[in-house]
Every structure is written in structure tokens, then in C-alpha cells.
mmCIF file of C-alpha atoms in Angstrom:
data_model
loop_
_atom_site.group_PDB
_atom_site.id
_atom_site.type_symbol
_atom_site.label_atom_id
_atom_site.label_comp_id
_atom_site.label_asym_id
_atom_site.label_seq_id
_atom_site.Cartn_x
_atom_site.Cartn_y
_atom_site.Cartn_z
ATOM 1 C CA MET A 133 135.828 -113.806 249.540
ATOM 2 C CA ASN A 134 133.590 -114.791 252.402
ATOM 3 C CA ARG A 135 135.749 -112.725 254.747
ATOM 4 C CA LYS A 136 135.411 -109.629 252.567
ATOM 5 C CA THR A 137 131.663 -110.108 252.292
ATOM 6 C CA SER A 138 131.366 -110.413 256.055
ATOM 7 C CA ALA A 139 133.368 -107.217 256.518
ATOM 8 C CA ILE A 140 131.176 -105.297 254.085
ATOM 9 C CA ILE A 141 128.033 -106.547 255.788
ATOM 10 C CA ALA A 142 129.425 -105.555 259.197
ATOM 11 C CA ILE A 143 130.256 -102.042 257.979
ATOM 12 C CA GLN A 144 126.812 -101.625 256.458
ATOM 13 C CA ALA A 145 125.188 -102.786 259.682
ATOM 14 C CA PHE A 146 127.288 -100.278 261.647
ATOM 15 C CA LEU A 147 126.302 -97.417 259.352
ATOM 16 C CA ILE A 148 122.638 -98.372 259.607
ATOM 17 C CA ILE A 149 122.846 -98.313 263.411
ATOM 18 C CA VAL A 150 124.591 -94.902 263.397
ATOM 19 C CA LEU A 151 122.025 -93.396 261.013
ATOM 20 C CA PHE A 152 119.219 -94.796 263.153
ATOM 21 C CA TRP A 153 120.487 -93.113 266.299
ATOM 22 C CA ILE A 154 121.068 -89.846 264.438
ATOM 23 C CA LEU A 155 117.454 -89.882 263.280
ATOM 24 C CA VAL A 156 116.312 -90.680 266.804
ATOM 25 C CA PHE A 157 118.383 -87.804 268.262
ATOM 26 C CA TYR A 158 117.155 -85.091 265.892
ATOM 27 C CA GLY A 159 113.653 -86.469 265.754
ATOM 28 C CA LYS A 160 113.401 -86.206 269.527
ATOM 29 C CA ASP A 161 114.207 -82.434 269.440
ATOM 30 C CA GLU A 162 111.551 -81.795 266.811
ATOM 31 C CA TYR A 163 109.081 -83.907 268.755
ATOM 32 C CA ASP A 164 109.783 -81.996 271.977
ATOM 33 C CA SER A 165 109.456 -78.652 270.148
ATOM 34 C CA PHE A 166 106.139 -79.740 268.675
ATOM 35 C CA ASN A 167 104.815 -80.830 272.061
ATOM 36 C CA GLN A 168 105.992 -77.582 273.669
ATOM 37 C CA ALA A 169 104.286 -75.507 270.974
ATOM 38 C CA GLN A 170 101.102 -77.473 271.468
ATOM 39 C CA GLU A 171 101.277 -76.969 275.227
ATOM 40 C CA GLU A 172 101.860 -73.221 274.803
ATOM 41 C CA GLU A 173 98.939 -72.994 272.428
ATOM 42 C CA VAL A 174 96.737 -74.771 274.929
ATOM 43 C CA ALA A 175 98.077 -72.707 277.847
ATOM 44 C CA SER A 176 97.788 -69.406 275.928
ATOM 45 C CA PRO A 177 94.258 -69.113 274.636
ATOM 46 C CA ASN A 178 93.428 -66.466 272.056
ATOM 47 C CA ARG A 179 92.891 -63.262 274.049
ATOM 48 C CA VAL A 180 92.609 -60.805 271.153
ATOM 49 C CA ALA A 181 89.677 -60.126 268.857
ATOM 50 C CA GLN A 182 88.324 -57.416 266.572
ATOM 51 C CA ALA A 183 85.009 -55.723 267.375
ATOM 52 C CA ASN A 184 83.524 -52.794 265.449
ATOM 53 C CA GLY A 185 86.905 -52.008 263.949
ATOM 54 C CA ALA A 186 88.643 -51.834 267.343
ATOM 55 C CA THR A 187 91.041 -54.288 268.959
ATOM 56 C CA VAL A 188 89.678 -55.951 272.099
ATOM 57 C CA VAL A 189 91.908 -57.796 274.568
ATOM 58 C CA THR A 190 90.257 -60.241 276.968
ATOM 59 C CA LEU A 191 92.017 -60.892 280.254
ATOM 60 C CA SER A 192 90.533 -62.720 283.216
ATOM 61 C CA GLN A 193 90.375 -60.976 286.560
ATOM 62 C CA GLU A 194 92.900 -63.472 287.913
ATOM 63 C CA ALA A 195 95.294 -62.656 285.069
ATOM 64 C CA GLN A 196 94.711 -58.934 285.645
ATOM 65 C CA SER A 197 95.642 -59.329 289.289
ATOM 66 C CA GLN A 198 98.752 -61.353 288.458
ATOM 67 C CA SER A 199 99.820 -58.788 285.847
ATOM 68 C CA ASP A 200 99.094 -55.850 288.197
ATOM 69 C CA ILE A 201 96.642 -54.247 285.757
ATOM 70 C CA LYS A 202 95.359 -50.999 287.270
ATOM 71 C CA THR A 203 92.773 -48.527 285.996
ATOM 72 C CA VAL A 204 91.605 -45.026 286.828
ATOM 73 C CA LYS A 205 88.099 -43.631 286.414
ATOM 74 C CA LEU A 206 87.967 -40.446 284.364
ATOM 75 C CA SER A 207 86.003 -37.366 285.319
ATOM 76 C CA THR A 208 84.752 -34.575 283.085
ATOM 77 C CA SER A 209 86.710 -31.347 283.395
ATOM 78 C CA ASP A 210 86.830 -27.861 281.914
ATOM 79 C CA HIS A 211 89.772 -26.925 279.778
ATOM 80 C CA GLN A 212 90.751 -23.440 278.712
ATOM 81 C CA ALA A 213 92.145 -23.441 275.218
ATOM 82 C CA THR A 214 95.735 -22.303 274.892
ATOM 83 C CA LEU A 215 97.736 -20.805 272.072
ATOM 84 C CA SER A 216 101.307 -21.916 271.426
ATOM 85 C CA ALA A 217 103.826 -19.367 270.208
ATOM 86 C CA LEU A 218 107.553 -18.735 270.133
ATOM 87 C CA GLY A 219 109.844 -16.061 271.457
ATOM 88 C CA ASN A 220 113.385 -15.293 272.474
ATOM 89 C CA VAL A 221 115.160 -13.584 275.343
ATOM 90 C CA ILE A 222 116.765 -10.411 273.994
ATOM 91 C CA SER A 223 119.772 -8.435 275.141
ATOM 92 C CA ILE A 224 119.133 -4.863 276.319
ATOM 93 C CA ASP A 225 122.751 -3.734 275.812
ATOM 94 C CA ASN A 226 121.676 -1.363 273.050
ATOM 95 C CA LEU A 227 118.971 0.147 275.259
ATOM 96 C CA ILE A 228 121.500 0.646 278.063
ATOM 97 C CA GLU A 229 123.941 2.337 275.673
ATOM 98 C CA LEU A 230 121.260 4.669 274.308
ATOM 99 C CA ARG A 231 120.097 5.483 277.838
ATOM 100 C CA THR A 232 123.668 6.349 278.890
ATOM 101 C CA ARG A 233 124.217 8.574 275.861
ATOM 102 C CA TYR A 234 120.823 10.234 276.338
ATOM 103 C CA LEU A 235 121.466 11.005 279.998
ATOM 104 C CA ASN A 236 124.918 12.378 279.126
ATOM 105 C CA ALA A 237 123.369 14.595 276.462
ATOM 106 C CA LYS A 238 120.765 15.817 278.959
ATOM 107 C CA ALA A 239 123.519 16.511 281.503
ATOM 108 C CA ASN A 240 125.525 18.428 278.910
ATOM 109 C CA ALA A 241 122.420 20.425 278.046
ATOM 110 C CA SER A 242 121.922 21.298 281.725
ATOM 111 C CA ILE A 243 125.539 22.440 282.028
ATOM 112 C CA ALA A 244 125.200 24.466 278.836
ATOM 113 C CA ARG A 245 122.011 26.117 280.098
ATOM 114 C CA ALA A 246 123.731 27.096 283.350
ATOM 115 C CA SER A 247 126.595 28.586 281.378
ATOM 116 C CA LEU A 248 124.100 30.291 279.086
ATOM 117 C CA THR A 249 122.431 31.981 282.043
ATOM 118 C CA ASN A 250 125.747 33.437 283.178
ATOM 119 C CA SER A 251 126.851 34.524 279.713
ATOM 120 C CA GLN A 252 123.457 36.089 279.053
ATOM 121 C CA GLN A 253 123.681 38.099 282.263
ATOM 122 C CA ASP A 254 127.227 39.193 281.387
ATOM 123 C CA PHE A 255 126.164 40.269 277.925
ATOM 124 C CA GLN A 256 123.176 42.217 279.246
ATOM 125 C CA ARG A 257 125.388 44.003 281.802
ATOM 126 C CA MET A 258 128.009 44.821 279.193
ATOM 127 C CA GLN A 259 125.349 46.061 276.802
ATOM 128 C CA ALA A 260 123.854 48.334 279.473
ATOM 129 C CA LEU A 261 127.261 49.777 280.405
ATOM 130 C CA ASN A 262 128.132 50.314 276.776
ATOM 131 C CA LYS A 263 124.964 52.307 276.257
ATOM 132 C CA ASP A 264 125.698 54.357 279.370
ATOM 133 C CA ASP A 265 128.274 56.713 277.928
ATOM 134 C CA LYS A 266 130.472 53.895 276.780
ATOM 135 C CA ASN A 267 131.438 52.801 280.274
ATOM 136 C CA VAL A 268 132.716 49.629 278.584
ATOM 137 C CA SER A 269 134.128 49.429 275.116
ATOM 138 C CA ASP A 270 132.291 48.061 272.127
ATOM 139 C CA HIS A 271 134.857 45.274 271.950
ATOM 140 C CA ALA A 272 134.113 44.096 275.498
ATOM 141 C CA MET A 273 130.407 44.088 274.733
ATOM 142 C CA LEU A 274 130.972 42.073 271.526
ATOM 143 C CA VAL A 275 133.089 39.520 273.399
ATOM 144 C CA ALA A 276 130.288 39.037 275.934
ATOM 145 C CA GLN A 277 127.771 38.741 273.122
ATOM 146 C CA ALA A 278 129.886 36.078 271.373
ATOM 147 C CA ALA A 279 130.123 34.047 274.584
ATOM 148 C CA PHE A 280 126.373 34.333 275.012
ATOM 149 C CA LYS A 281 125.674 33.117 271.472
ATOM 150 C CA ALA A 282 128.202 30.276 271.830
ATOM 151 C CA ASP A 283 126.411 29.051 274.947
ATOM 152 C CA GLN A 284 123.096 29.266 273.117
ATOM 153 C CA ALA A 285 124.527 27.036 270.378
ATOM 154 C CA LYS A 286 125.865 24.570 272.964
ATOM 155 C CA VAL A 287 122.445 24.297 274.616
ATOM 156 C CA GLN A 288 120.730 23.776 271.286
ATOM 157 C CA ALA A 289 123.282 21.127 270.217
ATOM 158 C CA ALA A 290 122.997 19.210 273.502
ATOM 159 C CA GLU A 291 119.196 19.310 273.434
ATOM 160 C CA THR A 292 119.140 18.226 269.781
ATOM 161 C CA GLU A 293 121.427 15.294 270.580
ATOM 162 C CA ALA A 294 119.227 14.296 273.530
ATOM 163 C CA ASN A 295 116.064 14.534 271.422
ATOM 164 C CA ASN A 296 117.642 12.485 268.632
ATOM 165 C CA LEU A 297 118.681 9.797 271.093
ATOM 166 C CA ARG A 298 115.183 9.835 272.565
ATOM 167 C CA ASP A 299 113.710 9.311 269.090
ATOM 168 C CA THR A 300 116.204 6.513 268.395
ATOM 169 C CA MET A 301 115.161 4.736 271.588
ATOM 170 C CA ARG A 302 111.511 5.145 270.669
ATOM 171 C CA GLN A 303 112.015 3.680 267.202
ATOM 172 C CA ALA A 304 114.202 0.809 268.404
ATOM 173 C CA TRP A 305 112.439 -0.114 271.644
ATOM 174 C CA GLY A 306 108.984 1.453 271.553
ATOM 175 C CA GLU A 307 107.357 4.282 273.470
ATOM 176 C CA LYS A 308 107.004 2.426 276.767
ATOM 177 C CA LEU A 309 110.627 1.332 277.140
ATOM 178 C CA ALA A 310 111.906 4.637 275.748
ATOM 179 C CA ASP A 311 109.995 6.491 278.476
ATOM 180 C CA GLU A 312 111.394 4.144 281.134
ATOM 181 C CA ALA A 313 114.957 4.546 279.852
ATOM 182 C CA SER A 314 114.659 8.350 279.736
ATOM 183 C CA LYS A 315 113.956 8.724 283.446
ATOM 184 C CA GLU A 316 116.585 9.488 286.041
ATOM 185 C CA PRO A 317 116.681 7.926 288.552
ATOM 186 C CA ALA A 318 115.568 4.678 286.934
ATOM 187 C CA SER A 319 112.193 3.253 287.914
ATOM 188 C CA ALA A 320 111.993 0.020 289.890
ATOM 189 C CA SER A 321 110.896 -1.932 286.814
ATOM 190 C CA LEU A 322 113.850 -0.646 284.764
ATOM 191 C CA GLN A 323 116.241 -1.285 287.649
ATOM 192 C CA ALA A 324 115.145 -4.929 287.654
ATOM 193 C CA LEU A 325 116.209 -5.189 284.003
ATOM 194 C CA LEU A 326 119.429 -3.209 284.451
ATOM 195 C CA GLN A 327 120.480 -5.334 287.436
ATOM 196 C CA HIS A 328 119.502 -8.541 285.578
ATOM 197 C CA HIS A 329 116.911 -9.577 288.128
ATOM 198 C CA GLU A 330 114.543 -9.801 285.162
ATOM 199 C CA VAL A 331 114.972 -10.311 281.421
ATOM 200 C CA LEU A 332 113.117 -8.942 278.417
ATOM 201 C CA VAL A 333 111.421 -11.498 276.166
ATOM 202 C CA LEU A 334 110.284 -10.781 272.607
ATOM 203 C CA ILE A 335 107.146 -12.813 271.835
ATOM 204 C CA THR A 336 105.632 -13.243 268.372
ATOM 205 C CA LEU A 337 101.860 -13.792 268.247
ATOM 206 C CA PRO A 338 99.626 -14.503 265.232
ATOM 207 C CA VAL A 339 98.386 -11.434 263.380
ATOM 208 C CA ASP A 340 94.753 -12.266 264.181
ATOM 209 C CA HIS A 341 95.433 -12.631 267.912
ATOM 210 C CA GLY A 342 94.084 -9.918 270.177
ATOM 211 C CA THR A 343 96.462 -7.280 271.537
ATOM 212 C CA PRO A 344 97.637 -8.041 275.098
ATOM 213 C CA LYS A 345 96.862 -5.517 277.804
ATOM 214 C CA ALA A 346 98.478 -4.428 281.045
ATOM 215 C CA GLY A 347 98.438 -7.204 283.629
ATOM 216 C CA ASP A 348 98.280 -10.049 281.095
ATOM 217 C CA THR A 349 100.633 -12.959 281.718
ATOM 218 C CA ILE A 350 101.881 -15.913 279.701
ATOM 219 C CA SER A 351 103.808 -19.096 280.492
ATOM 220 C CA ILE A 352 107.195 -19.575 278.862
ATOM 221 C CA THR A 353 109.654 -22.472 278.867
ATOM 222 C CA PRO A 354 113.183 -22.552 277.421
ATOM 223 C CA THR A 355 113.077 -24.539 274.183
ATOM 224 C CA GLY A 356 114.286 -28.093 274.715
ATOM 225 C CA ALA A 357 114.410 -27.761 278.498
ATOM 226 C CA ASN A 358 112.377 -30.029 280.731
ATOM 227 C CA THR A 359 111.798 -27.376 283.377
ATOM 228 C CA LYS A 360 108.863 -25.760 285.101
ATOM 229 C CA SER A 361 107.174 -23.025 283.096
ATOM 230 C CA ILE A 362 107.941 -19.392 283.972
ATOM 231 C CA SER A 363 105.365 -16.621 284.232
ATOM 232 C CA ALA A 364 106.035 -13.553 282.077
ATOM 233 C CA SER A 365 104.199 -10.204 282.316
ATOM 234 C CA PHE A 366 103.181 -8.033 279.387
ATOM 235 C CA VAL A 367 105.228 -4.842 278.931
ATOM 236 C CA ALA A 368 104.347 -3.220 275.615
ATOM 237 C CA PRO A 369 104.088 -3.729 271.844
ATOM 238 C CA ALA A 370 107.520 -4.127 270.264
ATOM 239 C CA PRO A 371 108.793 -2.353 267.148
ATOM 240 C CA GLN A 372 111.369 -5.124 266.766
ATOM 241 C CA THR A 373 110.508 -8.239 264.766
ATOM 242 C CA ASP A 374 111.690 -11.828 264.718
ATOM 243 C CA THR A 375 112.861 -12.432 261.156
ATOM 244 C CA THR A 376 112.197 -16.175 261.457
ATOM 245 C CA ILE A 377 108.533 -15.867 262.499
ATOM 246 C CA GLN A 378 105.626 -13.977 260.978
ATOM 247 C CA GLY A 379 103.315 -12.130 263.355
ATOM 248 C CA ARG A 380 102.996 -9.250 265.794
ATOM 249 C CA THR A 381 105.691 -8.814 268.397
ATOM 250 C CA TYR A 382 105.356 -7.840 272.051
ATOM 251 C CA TYR A 383 107.681 -7.357 275.001
ATOM 252 C CA TYR A 384 107.247 -9.408 278.159
ATOM 253 C CA ARG A 385 109.376 -9.479 281.289
ATOM 254 C CA ALA A 386 110.236 -12.559 283.339
ATOM 255 C CA SER A 387 112.536 -13.665 286.138
ATOM 256 C CA SER A 388 116.128 -14.217 285.025
ATOM 257 C CA ASP A 389 116.645 -17.326 287.189
ATOM 258 C CA THR A 390 116.752 -19.779 284.263
ATOM 259 C CA LEU A 391 116.650 -17.400 281.299
ATOM 260 C CA ARG A 392 119.598 -15.909 279.445
ATOM 261 C CA ALA A 393 119.877 -13.528 276.487
ATOM 262 C CA GLY A 394 119.664 -15.408 273.201
ATOM 263 C CA MET A 395 117.548 -18.274 274.533
ATOM 264 C CA ARG A 396 114.566 -19.417 272.482
ATOM 265 C CA VAL A 397 111.390 -20.004 274.471
ATOM 266 C CA ASN A 398 108.126 -21.825 273.921
ATOM 267 C CA VAL A 399 105.064 -19.795 274.857
ATOM 268 C CA GLU A 400 101.675 -20.919 276.119
ATOM 269 C CA ILE A 401 98.907 -18.329 276.244
ATOM 270 C CA LYS A 402 95.454 -18.888 277.681
ATOM 271 C CA GLU A 403 92.861 -17.949 275.117
ATOM 272 C CA THR A 404 90.033 -15.620 276.106
ATOM 273 C CA ALA A 405 86.565 -14.929 274.816
ATOM 274 C CA ASN A 406 87.990 -11.932 272.944
ATOM 275 C CA ASN A 407 89.956 -14.376 270.849
ATOM 276 C CA HIS A 408 86.816 -16.395 270.056
ATOM 277 C CA ASN A 409 87.646 -19.298 272.350
ATOM 278 C CA ASN A 410 85.732 -20.497 275.370
ATOM 279 C CA ASN A 411 86.266 -23.164 277.973
ATOM 280 C CA ALA A 412 85.711 -26.654 276.602
ATOM 281 C CA LYS A 413 84.416 -29.718 278.432
ATOM 282 C CA GLY A 414 86.152 -33.041 278.057
ATOM 283 C CA ILE A 415 88.459 -35.416 279.882
ATOM 284 C CA VAL A 416 92.142 -35.411 280.753
ATOM 285 C CA VAL A 417 93.935 -38.589 279.687
ATOM 286 C CA PRO A 418 96.727 -39.292 282.202
ATOM 287 C CA SER A 419 100.159 -39.706 280.645
ATOM 288 C CA SER A 420 100.545 -43.023 282.488
ATOM 289 C CA ALA A 421 97.645 -44.432 280.435
ATOM 290 C CA VAL A 422 99.220 -43.706 277.054
ATOM 291 C CA VAL A 423 101.148 -46.205 274.925
ATOM 292 C CA TRP A 424 102.746 -45.311 271.616
ATOM 293 C CA TYR A 425 102.337 -47.519 268.582
ATOM 294 C CA GLY A 426 102.738 -46.699 264.911
ATOM 295 C CA GLY A 427 103.643 -43.103 265.746
ATOM 296 C CA LYS A 428 100.289 -42.526 267.485
ATOM 297 C CA ALA A 429 99.091 -42.324 271.078
ATOM 298 C CA TRP A 430 96.687 -45.044 272.292
ATOM 299 C CA VAL A 431 94.894 -45.969 275.500
ATOM 300 C CA TYR A 432 93.107 -49.081 276.708
ATOM 301 C CA LYS A 433 89.573 -48.491 277.940
ATOM 302 C CA LYS A 434 87.999 -51.084 280.203
ATOM 303 C CA ASN A 435 84.765 -52.164 278.521
ATOM 304 C CA SER A 436 83.801 -54.873 281.004
ATOM 305 C CA GLN A 437 85.285 -56.839 283.860
ATOM 306 C CA ASP A 438 87.634 -58.716 281.537
ATOM 307 C CA GLN A 439 87.694 -56.776 278.254
ATOM 308 C CA PHE A 440 89.876 -53.856 277.196
ATOM 309 C CA VAL A 441 89.623 -51.956 273.914
ATOM 310 C CA ARG A 442 92.478 -49.964 272.379
ATOM 311 C CA LEU A 443 91.474 -46.447 271.282
ATOM 312 C CA PRO A 444 93.419 -43.517 269.800
ATOM 313 C CA ILE A 445 93.704 -40.185 271.616
ATOM 314 C CA SER A 446 94.745 -36.681 270.618
ATOM 315 C CA THR A 447 97.956 -35.126 271.956
ATOM 316 C CA GLU A 448 97.292 -31.660 270.539
ATOM 317 C CA SER A 449 96.247 -30.171 273.897
ATOM 318 C CA PRO A 450 98.828 -31.010 276.568
ATOM 319 C CA THR A 451 97.919 -30.220 280.142
ATOM 320 C CA ASN A 452 99.303 -30.968 283.577
ATOM 321 C CA GLY A 453 99.838 -34.716 283.816
ATOM 322 C CA GLY A 454 98.408 -35.663 280.435
ATOM 323 C CA TRP A 455 96.385 -34.517 277.442
ATOM 324 C CA PHE A 456 92.959 -32.934 277.203
ATOM 325 C CA ASN A 457 90.597 -34.834 274.885
ATOM 326 C CA GLN A 458 87.094 -34.449 273.526
ATOM 327 C CA SER A 459 86.046 -37.826 272.147
ATOM 328 C CA LYS A 460 82.807 -39.704 271.695
ATOM 329 C CA GLN A 461 84.641 -42.944 272.509
ATOM 330 C CA ILE A 462 86.101 -41.812 275.838
ATOM 331 C CA ASN A 463 83.951 -39.955 278.372
ATOM 332 C CA GLY A 464 83.770 -39.104 282.030
ATOM 333 C CA GLY A 465 83.182 -42.246 284.101
ATOM 334 C CA ASP A 466 85.151 -44.497 281.734
ATOM 335 C CA GLU A 467 88.095 -46.446 283.112
ATOM 336 C CA LEU A 468 91.513 -46.326 281.464
ATOM 337 C CA VAL A 469 94.409 -48.669 282.142
ATOM 338 C CA THR A 470 97.195 -46.726 283.853
ATOM 339 C CA ASN A 471 99.411 -49.681 284.755
ATOM 340 C CA GLY A 472 99.827 -52.619 282.390
ATOM 341 C CA ALA A 473 98.836 -50.965 279.110
ATOM 342 C CA GLN A 474 102.135 -52.075 277.574
ATOM 343 C CA LEU A 475 101.324 -55.667 278.562
ATOM 344 C CA LEU A 476 97.986 -55.487 276.746
ATOM 345 C CA LEU A 477 99.760 -54.142 273.674
ATOM 346 C CA SER A 478 102.169 -57.087 273.864
ATOM 347 C CA GLU A 479 99.197 -59.468 273.806
ATOM 348 C CA GLU A 480 98.138 -57.845 270.534
ATOM 349 C CA PHE A 481 101.600 -58.391 269.092
ATOM 350 C CA LYS A 482 101.441 -62.071 270.042
ATOM 351 C CA TYR A 483 98.108 -62.322 268.273
ATOM 352 C CA GLN A 484 99.506 -60.692 265.139
ATOM 353 C CA ILE A 485 102.577 -62.951 265.107
ATOM 354 C CA LYS A 486 100.403 -66.031 265.568
ATOM 355 C CA ASN A 487 98.193 -65.050 262.631
ATOM 356 C CA GLU A 488 101.243 -64.414 260.445
ATOM 357 C CA ASN A 489 102.663 -67.828 261.311
ATOM 358 C CA GLN A 490 99.366 -69.510 260.471
ATOM 359 C CA ASP A 491 99.301 -67.723 257.112
#
């Protein structure tokens, strides 16, 4: 009995020792984690605060230097308002076909007129001889007359066909292009289209937009392509319409280097005083200063040597290298963070996570 009791006591003592060391092992990890969290909290002071409804991040100049925070001073600039529209590069195969048929009809009419001249002269000679004591028979005169009338009909038919084709071109392509297509030889501007040095672009503008005039240009870019914009010159109003867009349609011509028939294009048109828009004064926010959060564009403005405030900007007026803005919160002379804005946003996230953990 004493031996069994001793064994039980020994086992219990062993279990107590094992449990003790287990508690020590796991307790040490929790203790280290607690100390590390305390050290991080001491080493990472609260850098984020709210002021007048805006988020302000405070960062010492030493921390700014270590994080490579860079800013740029804004300057006031003029911005000409632009109108965005859509268009598509159209095929001129139908115009080429109509031009070919029209020129053939005109050629046939010329041949018929030449034949008519000869048959008319023959008929007049036969008629004169017939009247002069029947030097030619009535039958010969009637044959000449029939040939003359047949040639008259051929001329009329060829000219009618040519006129109908001319009207078809006018209805399908407008007066300007119909005139160009009717000329032989082709003008230099039409040759550029026929030889595919240039393409024809159908642009749809709002109904209340002013009518373009000769010499007007627009900037077009293939939809979805990250390429340099292409200058297009106004040609004429278009009788064709784009069934997917409401508005007035116009023809423009542009270089065919990157444009192909069937392509959709984005259009940017500089507004003029005639369209009730004038130059506006504001600032251009560089694209390098913009961070995206919550589906919106934001920038960090430097309020003081060590404070940065996050402010929203508008992206409705893109311009070279950024976006044009008119805002009471951001003006010429203000400094925006162009390198390190994402780091400042990360500081805000840390602040939000810390507050959530405390809650």
C-alpha cells in the first residue's frame, strides 16, 4: 500500500512539473507579444488627427526625409474647357463605288454625245439630199433619222444615270464629298482618302453645340488605346447618323497611321466663346500627387512643416499630366505631395485599425 501511494504521489508530482513548464512556455510568448505591442505603441506615436472634418497626418521633417516625402508647389493656370464626344472611322467603299459608276456614266454620255453629233450630221445630209429631187431615198433618210434619235436616247439615258448617281452621292455623303467625288481627276484631298493616306471620321456632337467651320480641328484617340491623340480636320456636315448616339454628325479627316475603318474614337473639342465657354483659372493637379481611396481621387496638401491634410479633387477635366481643378481648398502656391502620398494614406489606415482594436 505504501508503495502504491508513493507511486501515485510521484506521478502527480511529475504532472504538476509538466503543467508548470507548459504554463511558463506559453506565458512567455504572450508576455513577449505584450511587451512588443507596448514598444510599438511607444515607438509609433499617434500621427493622425481630425481637424475641421479633414484628416491631418503629422510627420516630422526627419521622418519625411527618411520616407522620401516630396512636394511640388502649384501655380495658377488657364484652362480652356473641352467637350468630350464620340465618333467612328467609316469606310468609304460605297463612295468609291458610286464615284466609279458616276464617272462611267459620264464617260458613256460623252461617247453617246460624240455618236449623236455624227448621226445628226448624217441625218441632216440625208434630209437635204432627199429634198433635192430625191437624190437619196426616203428609206435612207428614215434610217439616218432613226440612228439620230437612238443616239439622242442614249445621251439622255447616260446623263440621267449620271445625274441619279450624283444625287445618290449627295444624299448619302453630303454636298461637299459628292462634289469631290464627281471631279476627274480627283483632287488632292480626295486622293489622300482613296490612297488611304487619310481616313474619314464620323463625329457626333450635341445638338446645342455650334456648327464647326472650315479650318476647325479636334483631337481624337482610338477608344481603349493608350496612344497619343490625333488631330482631325473638319470636312463637312454629314447626312449619315450614328444610330447609337443622339446628336448632329460631321465628317472629319485624319491621318490613317493608327486608325482603321470601324474603329471607335474618343473626341476632345476645345470649347469657344461661341459655345458659351471661356477660359477658366485654376490649378493642375499632377497625376503623381493623386491617390485613390473609396473610389475617389485624393491629394495630400502640406499645411505646415510637418502636417499634411487629405483633400478630394475632381477628375472631370483631364489635362496633360493631371487634372484641372477649381477648388477653394487648393490654390496656386499650395504644396502637394507628389512622392509618398501612399505612405501618408497608410498612416491613416494604421490609425483606423488602432481605433477599431481599441473599440
